[in-house]
Tab-separated table of C-alpha atoms in Angstrom:
chain	number	residue	atom	x	y	z
T	213	MET	CA	45.243	178.546	150.348
T	214	LYS	CA	40.953	180.306	150.999
T	215	ASP	CA	40.613	183.737	150.284
T	216	PRO	CA	41.560	185.249	153.409
T	217	GLU	CA	38.049	186.921	153.239
T	218	GLN	CA	36.536	183.058	153.194
T	219	MET	CA	38.197	182.307	155.964
T	220	THR	CA	37.040	181.746	159.551
T	221	GLY	CA	39.353	183.498	162.217
T	222	LEU	CA	40.516	180.033	163.356
T	223	GLU	CA	41.595	179.216	160.028
T	224	TYR	CA	43.531	182.764	159.044
T	225	PHE	CA	45.475	182.221	162.214
T	226	GLU	CA	46.317	178.699	161.464
T	227	ALA	CA	47.421	179.932	158.310
T	228	MET	CA	49.827	182.240	159.610
T	229	VAL	CA	51.187	179.529	162.122
T	230	ARG	CA	51.883	177.787	159.214
T	231	GLY	CA	53.414	180.801	157.320
T	232	GLU	CA	50.821	181.545	154.693
T	233	ILE	CA	49.618	184.638	155.663
T	234	PRO	CA	51.763	187.070	157.257
T	235	HIS	CA	51.839	188.493	160.813
T	236	ALA	CA	49.938	191.363	161.161
T	237	ALA	CA	52.530	195.325	160.725
T	238	ILE	CA	51.978	195.856	164.750
T	239	ALA	CA	55.147	192.826	164.588
T	240	ALA	CA	57.443	195.159	163.432
T	241	LEU	CA	57.043	197.234	166.279
T	242	ILE	CA	56.534	194.743	168.994
T	243	PRO	CA	58.385	191.994	167.861
T	244	MET	CA	55.766	188.723	168.048
T	245	ARG	CA	54.793	185.751	166.251
T	246	PHE	CA	51.852	183.460	166.539
T	247	VAL	CA	53.036	180.183	167.677
T	248	ALA	CA	49.381	178.000	167.785
T	249	ALA	CA	45.441	178.534	167.229
T	250	GLU	CA	43.035	176.416	168.294
T	251	HIS	CA	39.538	177.452	168.666
T	252	GLY	CA	39.307	180.288	170.889
T	253	TYR	CA	43.165	180.547	172.489
T	254	ILE	CA	46.260	181.819	170.510
T	255	ARG	CA	49.485	181.274	172.160
T	256	LEU	CA	52.308	183.715	170.350
T	257	LEU	CA	55.833	185.016	171.866
T	258	ALA	CA	57.472	187.838	171.708
T	259	HIS	CA	60.253	190.098	172.970
T	260	ALA	CA	61.063	193.405	174.605
T	261	ASP	CA	64.338	195.640	173.324
T	262	ALA	CA	65.909	198.755	174.026
T	263	ARG	CA	62.589	200.393	171.731
T	264	HIS	CA	60.466	199.163	174.138
T	265	THR	CA	62.057	201.319	177.471
T	266	ASN	CA	60.813	203.891	179.218
T	267	PRO	CA	63.806	206.927	179.524
T	268	TYR	CA	64.590	205.314	183.180
T	269	GLY	CA	65.243	202.121	181.170
T	270	PRO	CA	62.757	199.618	182.031
T	271	VAL	CA	60.277	197.856	179.283
T	272	HIS	CA	56.785	200.406	178.791
T	273	GLY	CA	53.507	198.450	179.952
T	274	GLY	CA	52.654	198.823	176.746
T	275	PHE	CA	54.881	196.427	175.765
T	276	ALA	CA	53.150	194.467	177.720
T	277	ALA	CA	49.791	195.424	177.605
T	278	THR	CA	49.648	195.329	173.787
T	279	VAL	CA	50.620	192.030	173.081
T	280	LEU	CA	48.280	191.018	175.959
T	281	ASP	CA	45.234	192.321	173.418
T	282	SER	CA	46.759	191.243	170.732
T	283	ALA	CA	46.076	187.260	172.231
T	284	GLY	CA	43.439	188.213	173.698
T	285	ALA	CA	41.376	189.627	170.659
T	286	CYS	CA	43.071	187.158	168.773
T	287	ALA	CA	41.851	184.260	170.751
T	288	VAL	CA	38.058	185.874	170.231
T	289	GLN	CA	38.684	185.771	166.729
T	290	ALA	CA	39.639	182.552	166.064
T	291	ALA	CA	36.368	181.389	167.883
T	292	LEU	CA	34.600	183.627	165.163
T	293	GLU	CA	33.025	182.159	161.056
T	294	ALA	CA	33.645	183.620	158.572
T	295	GLY	CA	33.502	187.159	157.561
T	296	VAL	CA	32.522	188.029	161.038
T	297	GLY	CA	34.946	190.563	162.553
T	298	SER	CA	35.750	191.960	165.975
T	299	THR	CA	37.669	194.965	167.402
T	300	THR	CA	38.866	195.574	171.339
T	301	ILE	CA	36.761	197.738	173.569
T	302	ASP	CA	38.523	197.536	176.766
T	303	LEU	CA	41.364	196.266	178.208
T	304	HIS	CA	42.380	195.645	181.926
T	305	VAL	CA	46.046	194.756	182.574
T	306	LYS	CA	47.415	193.155	186.093
T	307	TYR	CA	51.251	194.068	186.227
T	308	LEU	CA	52.602	191.916	188.408
T	309	ARG	CA	56.612	192.543	187.710
T	310	PRO	CA	59.367	194.128	185.242
T	311	VAL	CA	59.030	192.700	181.342
T	312	PRO	CA	62.732	191.707	180.607
T	313	GLN	CA	64.373	192.989	177.211
T	314	GLY	CA	65.953	190.095	175.097
T	315	GLU	CA	63.644	187.296	176.859
T	316	THR	CA	61.535	185.739	175.215
T	317	MET	CA	57.808	186.254	176.864
T	318	ILE	CA	54.927	184.180	176.154
T	319	ALA	CA	51.220	185.027	176.031
T	320	GLU	CA	48.440	182.609	175.674
T	321	ALA	CA	45.215	183.715	175.529
T	322	ARG	CA	41.223	181.830	175.808
T	323	VAL	CA	37.355	183.295	174.930
T	324	ILE	CA	35.633	182.649	178.311
T	325	ASN	CA	32.780	183.650	177.005
T	326	LEU	CA	31.256	184.132	174.080
T	327	SER	CA	27.660	185.971	173.052
T	328	ARG	CA	26.287	187.079	169.439
T	329	ARG	CA	27.852	191.340	170.200
T	330	LEU	CA	30.922	190.317	172.701
T	331	GLY	CA	33.546	187.934	173.471
T	332	LEU	CA	36.100	188.136	176.252
T	333	ALA	CA	39.470	186.211	176.737
T	334	ASP	CA	41.643	186.063	179.625
T	335	ALA	CA	45.221	186.348	179.231
T	336	THR	CA	48.247	185.974	180.383
T	337	LEU	CA	52.512	186.957	180.041
T	338	LYS	CA	54.228	184.053	181.144
T	339	ASP	CA	58.387	184.021	180.494
T	340	GLU	CA	60.114	180.171	179.332
T	341	ALA	CA	60.250	179.022	182.673
T	342	GLY	CA	56.296	179.942	183.222
T	343	LYS	CA	56.640	182.966	185.569
T	344	LEU	CA	53.606	185.110	185.687
T	345	TYR	CA	54.218	189.107	184.570
T	346	ALA	CA	51.194	190.375	183.517
T	347	THR	CA	47.422	189.179	183.718
T	348	ALA	CA	44.377	190.488	181.081
T	349	GLY	CA	41.268	190.952	180.299
T	350	VAL	CA	40.248	191.570	177.070
T	351	THR	CA	37.011	192.173	176.075
T	352	CYS	CA	35.658	192.290	171.854
T	353	MET	CA	32.543	193.764	170.227
T	354	ILE	CA	31.972	191.502	167.877
T	355	LEU	CA	31.501	193.460	164.297
T	356	ARG	CA	29.182	190.916	162.239
T	357	ASP	CA	26.849	192.770	159.698
C-alpha cells in the first residue's frame, strides 16, 4: 500500500473501504463507515444511538449534519489529486424527518462542481428502504500549496 500522503483522495477512500486505513476518530462518536468510493462520490453507513439524542428524546440534528458533512467533504476529497486537501467552509442542511435510533442510515454524496479553489457536493441521508431524512449542500475550500 502507498503512503497515505502520496495517495489521491480516491485512492485513500478506496483503501479505507477495503479496511487498509482506519476510519477517522469521529467514527467513534458518530458511528459511520465508508462502504463505497468513486471519483467525486462517497457512500457511508451511519447509526444513531442513545448518545445522539436531545434531552427530550429525538436524535439531535447534529447527527445528520455531521454525517452529511462527512459524506460531502469526503466526496470532494475523493476528486482531488495526491497532496491536496480540503475543508468544509459552508454546510446547508435540510431536515425532512427525525432520524431514528438503531437503524442503518445511508449517506451518499456526489461532487456537483469542482474548481481550483472550491468543491461543491450534494449529500443525502436515507434509510435502507430509500426514505429521505435530510439533504445537504457542502462547500469545501481546496487547500493547495
